[in-house]
Structures are given as structure tokens and as C-alpha cells.
XYZ file of C-alpha atoms in Angstrom:
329
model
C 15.945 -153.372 77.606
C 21.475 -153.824 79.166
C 24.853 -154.320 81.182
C 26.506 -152.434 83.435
C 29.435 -150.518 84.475
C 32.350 -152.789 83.780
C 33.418 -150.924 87.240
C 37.054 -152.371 87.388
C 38.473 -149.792 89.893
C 41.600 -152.071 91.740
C 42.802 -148.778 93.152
C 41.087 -146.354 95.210
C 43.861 -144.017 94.255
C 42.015 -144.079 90.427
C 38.883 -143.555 91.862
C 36.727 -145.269 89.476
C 39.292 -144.904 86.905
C 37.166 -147.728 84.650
C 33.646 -147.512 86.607
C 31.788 -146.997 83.553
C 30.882 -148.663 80.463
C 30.768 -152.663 80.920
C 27.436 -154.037 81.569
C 24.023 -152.155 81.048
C 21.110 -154.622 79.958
C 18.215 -154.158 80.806
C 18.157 -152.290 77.330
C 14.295 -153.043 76.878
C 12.635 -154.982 79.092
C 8.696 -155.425 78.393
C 5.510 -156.328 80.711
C 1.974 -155.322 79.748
C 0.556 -152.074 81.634
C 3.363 -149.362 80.888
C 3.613 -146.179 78.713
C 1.116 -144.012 76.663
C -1.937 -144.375 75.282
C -2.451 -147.107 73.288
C -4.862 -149.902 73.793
C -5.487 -150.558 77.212
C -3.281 -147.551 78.314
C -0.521 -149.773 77.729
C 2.079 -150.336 75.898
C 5.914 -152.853 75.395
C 8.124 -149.624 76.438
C 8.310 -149.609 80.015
C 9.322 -145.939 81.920
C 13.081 -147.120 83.631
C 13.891 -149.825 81.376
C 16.576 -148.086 79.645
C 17.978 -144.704 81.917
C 21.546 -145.215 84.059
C 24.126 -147.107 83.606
C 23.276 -150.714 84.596
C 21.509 -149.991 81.202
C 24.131 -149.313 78.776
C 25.500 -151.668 76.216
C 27.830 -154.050 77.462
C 31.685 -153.204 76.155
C 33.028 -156.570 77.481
C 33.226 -160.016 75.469
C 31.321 -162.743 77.248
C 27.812 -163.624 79.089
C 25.991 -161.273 81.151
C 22.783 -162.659 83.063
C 20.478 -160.074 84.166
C 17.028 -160.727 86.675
C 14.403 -157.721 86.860
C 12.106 -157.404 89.322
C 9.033 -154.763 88.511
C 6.063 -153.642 90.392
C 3.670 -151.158 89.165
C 0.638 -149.941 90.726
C -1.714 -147.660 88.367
C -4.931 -146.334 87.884
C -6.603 -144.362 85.260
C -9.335 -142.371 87.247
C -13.069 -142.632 88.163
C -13.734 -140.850 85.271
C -11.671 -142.210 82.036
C -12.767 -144.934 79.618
C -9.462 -146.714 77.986
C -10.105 -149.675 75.313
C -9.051 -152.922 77.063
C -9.133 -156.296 74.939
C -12.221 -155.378 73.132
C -13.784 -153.974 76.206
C -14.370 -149.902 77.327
C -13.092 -149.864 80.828
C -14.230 -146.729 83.044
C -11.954 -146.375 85.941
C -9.392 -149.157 85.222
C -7.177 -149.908 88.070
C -4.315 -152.353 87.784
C -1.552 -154.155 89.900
C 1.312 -155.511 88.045
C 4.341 -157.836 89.607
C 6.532 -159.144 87.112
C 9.715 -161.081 87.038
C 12.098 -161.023 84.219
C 15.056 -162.945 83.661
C 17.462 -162.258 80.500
C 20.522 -163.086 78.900
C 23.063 -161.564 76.406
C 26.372 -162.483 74.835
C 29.047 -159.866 73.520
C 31.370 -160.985 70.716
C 34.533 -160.803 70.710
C 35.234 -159.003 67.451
C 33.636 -155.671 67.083
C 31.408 -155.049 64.151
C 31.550 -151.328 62.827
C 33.949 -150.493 65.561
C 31.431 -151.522 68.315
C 30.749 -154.242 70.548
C 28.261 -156.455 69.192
C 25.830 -158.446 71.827
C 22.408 -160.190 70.936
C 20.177 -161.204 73.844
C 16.485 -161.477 75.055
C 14.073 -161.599 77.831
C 11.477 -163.555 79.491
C 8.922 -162.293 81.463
C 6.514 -163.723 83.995
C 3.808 -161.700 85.168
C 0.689 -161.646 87.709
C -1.432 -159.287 86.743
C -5.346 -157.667 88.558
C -7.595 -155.136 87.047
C -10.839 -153.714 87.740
C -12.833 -151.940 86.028
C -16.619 -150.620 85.204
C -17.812 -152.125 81.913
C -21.002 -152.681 79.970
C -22.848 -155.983 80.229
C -26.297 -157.186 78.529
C -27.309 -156.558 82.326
C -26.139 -152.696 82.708
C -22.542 -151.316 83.770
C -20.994 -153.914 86.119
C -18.117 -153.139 88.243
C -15.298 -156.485 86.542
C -12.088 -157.434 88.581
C -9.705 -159.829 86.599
C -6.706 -161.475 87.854
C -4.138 -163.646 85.865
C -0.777 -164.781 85.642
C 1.417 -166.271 83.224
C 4.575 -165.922 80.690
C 4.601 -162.480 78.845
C 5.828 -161.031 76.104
C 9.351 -162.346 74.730
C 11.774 -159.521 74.376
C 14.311 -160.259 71.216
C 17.346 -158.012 70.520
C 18.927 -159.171 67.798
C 21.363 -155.931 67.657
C 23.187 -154.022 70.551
C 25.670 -152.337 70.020
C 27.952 -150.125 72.254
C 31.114 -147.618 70.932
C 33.724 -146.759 73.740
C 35.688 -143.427 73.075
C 37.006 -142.312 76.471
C 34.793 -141.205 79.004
C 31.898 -141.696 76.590
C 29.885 -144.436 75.223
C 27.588 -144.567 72.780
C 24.982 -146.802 71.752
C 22.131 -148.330 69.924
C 19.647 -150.990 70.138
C 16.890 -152.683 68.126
C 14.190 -154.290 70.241
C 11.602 -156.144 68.958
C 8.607 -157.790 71.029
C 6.802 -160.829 69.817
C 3.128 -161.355 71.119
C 4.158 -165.011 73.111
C 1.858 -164.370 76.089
C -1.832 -165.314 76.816
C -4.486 -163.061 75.581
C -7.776 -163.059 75.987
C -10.807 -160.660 73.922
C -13.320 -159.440 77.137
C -10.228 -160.265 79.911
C -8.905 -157.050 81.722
C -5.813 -158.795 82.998
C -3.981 -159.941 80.017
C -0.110 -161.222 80.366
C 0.334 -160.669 76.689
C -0.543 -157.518 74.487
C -1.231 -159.616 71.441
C 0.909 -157.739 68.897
C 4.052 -156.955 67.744
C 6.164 -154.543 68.770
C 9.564 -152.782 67.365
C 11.521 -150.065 69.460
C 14.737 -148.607 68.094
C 17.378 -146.943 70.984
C 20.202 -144.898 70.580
C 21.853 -142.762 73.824
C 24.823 -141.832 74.528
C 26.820 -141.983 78.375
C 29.279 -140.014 80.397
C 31.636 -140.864 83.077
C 34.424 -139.166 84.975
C 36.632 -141.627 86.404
C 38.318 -139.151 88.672
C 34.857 -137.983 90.068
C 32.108 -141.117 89.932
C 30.021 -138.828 87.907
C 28.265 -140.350 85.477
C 25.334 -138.901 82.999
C 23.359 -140.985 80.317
C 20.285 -140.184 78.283
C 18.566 -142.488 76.082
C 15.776 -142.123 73.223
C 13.890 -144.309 71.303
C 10.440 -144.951 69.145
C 8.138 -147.532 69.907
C 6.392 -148.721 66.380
C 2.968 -151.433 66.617
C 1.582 -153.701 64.641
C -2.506 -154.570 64.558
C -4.087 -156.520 67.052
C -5.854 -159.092 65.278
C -8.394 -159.968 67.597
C -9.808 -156.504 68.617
C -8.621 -154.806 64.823
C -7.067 -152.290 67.714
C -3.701 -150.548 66.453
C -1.980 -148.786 68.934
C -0.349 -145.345 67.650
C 3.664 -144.726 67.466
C 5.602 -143.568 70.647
C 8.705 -141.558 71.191
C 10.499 -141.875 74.387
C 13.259 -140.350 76.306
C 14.786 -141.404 79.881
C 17.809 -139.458 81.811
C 19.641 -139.614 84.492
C 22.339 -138.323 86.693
C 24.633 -140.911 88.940
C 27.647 -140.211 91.836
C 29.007 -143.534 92.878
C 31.151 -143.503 96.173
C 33.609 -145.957 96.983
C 31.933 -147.852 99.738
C 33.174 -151.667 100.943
C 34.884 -153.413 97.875
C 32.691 -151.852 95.669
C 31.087 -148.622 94.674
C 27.587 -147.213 96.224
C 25.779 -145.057 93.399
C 22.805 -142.187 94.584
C 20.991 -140.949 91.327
C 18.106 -139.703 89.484
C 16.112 -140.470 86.973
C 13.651 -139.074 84.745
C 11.366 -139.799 81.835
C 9.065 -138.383 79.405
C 6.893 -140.558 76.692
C 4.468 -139.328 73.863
C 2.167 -140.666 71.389
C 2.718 -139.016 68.207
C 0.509 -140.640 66.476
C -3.199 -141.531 66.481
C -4.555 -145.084 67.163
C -6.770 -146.893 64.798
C -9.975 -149.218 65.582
C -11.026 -147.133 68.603
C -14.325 -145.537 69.303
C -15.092 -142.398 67.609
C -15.828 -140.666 70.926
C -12.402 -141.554 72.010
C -10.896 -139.324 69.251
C -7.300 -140.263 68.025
C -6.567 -141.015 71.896
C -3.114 -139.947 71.367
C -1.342 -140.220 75.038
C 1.703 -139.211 77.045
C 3.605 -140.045 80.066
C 6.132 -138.584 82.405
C 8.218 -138.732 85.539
C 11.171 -138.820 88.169
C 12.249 -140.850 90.872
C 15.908 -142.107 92.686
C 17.992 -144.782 91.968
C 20.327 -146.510 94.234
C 22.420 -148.695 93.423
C 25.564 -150.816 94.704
C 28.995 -151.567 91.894
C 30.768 -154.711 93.163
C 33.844 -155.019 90.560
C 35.430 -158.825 90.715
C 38.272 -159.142 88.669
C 36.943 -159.975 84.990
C 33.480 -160.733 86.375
C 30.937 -157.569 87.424
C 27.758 -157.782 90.083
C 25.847 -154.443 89.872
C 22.106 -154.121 91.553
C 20.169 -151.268 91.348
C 16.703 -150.168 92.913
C 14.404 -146.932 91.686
C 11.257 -145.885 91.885
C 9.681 -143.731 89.486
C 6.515 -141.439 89.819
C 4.397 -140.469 86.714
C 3.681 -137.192 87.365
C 1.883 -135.768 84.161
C -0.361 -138.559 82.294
C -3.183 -138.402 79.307
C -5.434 -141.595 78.229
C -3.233 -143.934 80.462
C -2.909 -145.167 83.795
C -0.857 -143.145 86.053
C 1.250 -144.515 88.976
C 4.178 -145.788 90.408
C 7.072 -148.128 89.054
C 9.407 -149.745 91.046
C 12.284 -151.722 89.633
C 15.060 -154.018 91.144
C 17.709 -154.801 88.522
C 20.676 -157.447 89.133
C 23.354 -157.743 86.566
C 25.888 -160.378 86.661
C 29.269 -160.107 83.998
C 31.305 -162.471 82.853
């Protein structure tokens, strides 16, 4: 999805005494080739969009700039057929390198006792994929490659409550079908439909400590594809993560981990009989690290992690790799 930890520790003494709650942003990022089943395997929600605390919503009036960096790798096995852009693709393997680059402004009245923040983001992807698929010649073995702009990201609500060593927060996402698509392509910068993904989660930090807890959950509803009559079922997801930031330089280093779990809980429509109701599901863990550089009224926070999908059904299954920068002020 996302701002930070408005980390404004001027006192080793307080040990993080405000090291949580500021920035967080990347509240839901999107880039073709992520969760459950779906068409294509893929899906808007992406496994580490929304997990630690570079995450959370921000609980600071003013701009916060955020650039993503995300490279997934993925395959789907010799021996499983996933619907891609009107297409039945045995053995779909796919590289994905995407930059993002987003924006969000927080209000400076609160609305229902929150802070309020709208933003949205803008991907640009390069995408490969191979696959085995059926041509009026026989089963030919298809590699695609393309690039181009994505799927917009809107968020039209954020909103984050601060109550002590707690935040809370929620987050409507919605993701409009802006990038190229193409019926018969295997690499596709755009998923060609709509997408809607309410978040709520909740955060804890000890500012005596530099431990800091978050989990967030969310469902992921679709609209029809129009050009394949594909409709992708409804997913529930739910990320976690533990965090320990040390003091370290002028800032704060941060050693976590993360983990996810996604599921399809309900069937697509407009696939193959033999497919069944190719319900899917997802799941992982991987570290974070991550650096808190707290500058007066103005926040930098990066953060790297790497995630593993370690149990998979009727998707791809590999690794994701994110590099989040979030700038405050």
C-alpha cells in the first residue's frame, strides 16, 4: 500500500521514546504477478506490501514521498495449467522488476479522531513469461517479454488512530486497470480489471525497548475482465511482523521478520471446467532490515526484505524482494 515511523528519538537516554507511528506507506502497492489464484496466478495484493512499520498510516500532517523497488521471480511448475489472458499456460514461469513511485498527503485536522491522508501509486514494470500453450500447430513452448506503466493504485482513505504505544489503522485501496493488456500475451503490465482491497491492522511499539509488532488484514474484491469474461475469486490476506530497532549512527538500525498468509475464498468464474473453482492460496516468511534516520520534522526510513512463499496452490510460487524508501515531511 504507507509511512513510517515518525522515529523522533533526540535523546538516546529515551531510547526511541517516539520511534513509532509517523510514516508507513506503502499501504498497497500493486504490480501484476502476486498472490492467489486468480487469473493468471495473479492478483493486485502483493505479499509485503503492507507488514512493518514503514507501512503504517502516517500520524504526521504533511507530504510523504515513497519509491518501491520489487523483484519477483516465480514459477508455477512443469506440471500446472493457470489461465493467462485468454490463454492455458502449462508451466508458466515469470520474472517481474517493477518500480513504484507514490505520494500521500496527511491533513491537518483529524477526521473521526484519526489522521486523514489520501495518496496513490504508479507503477512501472518489465515483465517475461514462458510458458507451454496450444497453437493451430500443436503445444508450443511461448516466451513473452514487455514493459510498460501498470496498474494505478488510488487510496482515497487512510486513516491512522494514535493511543500510546499503539496505532491503529485502516485503508481503502482501490486499483484501476490503467496498464497495457493484451488477450494471447503472457507478459501483461496491466491485469485489465478493477480491483478493491479494504485494510485494517493495528501496531505496537515500546519506546523504552525498540520493540515493535504490527499485523495487518485485508480482502481483496475483483471485478470481470472484459476481454477474457475471466473473474478472479475474492481474497483474504494477512501479513505480520516482529521489529527491534537499535540505535546505530544518528539513526536507528531495525532486524525483523515478516510473514504472510493469503487465501482465495471464493471460486473464480469463466475458467475451464477442468480447472474446477481454482480457488488458491499463498504463504510465507522472510527478514527485513531496515535503517530509521529521524531529522527534525522530516523522516528518511529504507527498508529491504525478502520473502519466500513457502506453501502455494494454482499460483506461481517464488521469491519477493522489496526495497522501500520513505521520505516525511
Amino acid at each position: 500500500m504507507r509511512w513510517l515511523i515518525a522515529a523522533r528519538a533526540t535523546q538516546r537516554s529515551t531510547f526511541l521514546g517516539h520511534a513509532a507511528g509517523g510514516l508507513g506507506l506503502v499501504f498497497c502497492a500493486l504490480v501484476p504477478l502476486s498472490a492467489a489464484a486468480t487469473e493468471g496466478g495473479t492478483s493486485h495484493y502483493l505479499p509485503g506490501a503492507v507488514a512493518t512499520l514503514i507501512d503504517l498510516a502516517p500520524t504526521q500532517p504533511g507530504w510523504v514521498v515513497e519509491p518501491v523497488y520489487l523483484h519477483y521471480q516465480g514459477d508455477a511448475g512443469t506440471k500446472r495449467t493457470l489461465p493467462v489472458a485468454g490463454l492455458d499456460a502449462l508451466g508458466l514461469k515469470a520474472t517481474l522488476d517493477a518500480l513504484l513511485i507514490g505520494g500521500f498527503y496527511t491533513l491537518d485536522h483529524k477526521v473521526l479522531g484519526a489522521y486523514y491522508s489520501v495518496g496513490a501509486l504508479l507503477p512501472y514494470t518489465w515483465i517475461t513469461a514462458e510458458a507451454t500453450v496450444e497453437t493451430v500447430i500443436g503445444n508450443l513452448r511461448v516466451r513473452d517479454t514487455k514493459e510498460g506503466l501498470g496498474d494505478v493504485t488510488l487510496i482515497p482513505v487512510m486513516l491512522g488512530w494514535k493511543e500510546g504505544s499503539w496505532q491503529y489503522d485502516f485503508a481503502l485501496s482501490v486499483y484501476a486497470p490503467t496498464g497495457e493488456y493484451e488477450v494471447g500475451r503472457l507478459a501483461n503490465p496491466g491485469l485489465n480489471y478493477w480491483s478493491i482491497n479494504p485494510i485494517v491492522g493495528a501496531a505496537y511499539s515500546n519506546p523504552k525497548t525498540g520493540f515493535n509488532a504490527a499485523l495487518h488484514g485485508g480482502v481483496m474484491f475483483n471485478t470481470q475482465n472484459p476481454d477474457t469474461d475471466y473473474r478472479s475469486g475474492t481474497l483474504v490476506h494477512l501479513e505480520g511482523s516482529v521489529q527491534q530497532l537499535i540505535p546505530a549512527g544518528k539513526g536507528f538500525l531495525s532486524l525483523g521478520l515478516e510473514g504472510f498468509w493469503v487465501e482465495q475464498v471464493t471460486a473464480d468464474s469463466g475458467q475451464r471446467p477442468i480447472l474446477g473453482d481454482f480457488k488458491g492460496r499463498t504463504a510465507g516468511l522472510g527478514p527485513v532490515l531496515g535503517y530509521v534516520l529521524p531529522l527534525g520534522k522530516q523522516n528518511f526510513v529504507t527498508e529491504l526484505r525478502w520473502l519466500r512463499e513457502l506453501d502455494t496452490k494454482n499460483r506461481l510460487e517464488g521469491d519477493y524482494v522489496w526495497l522501500k524508501l520513505v521520505y516525511q515531511f
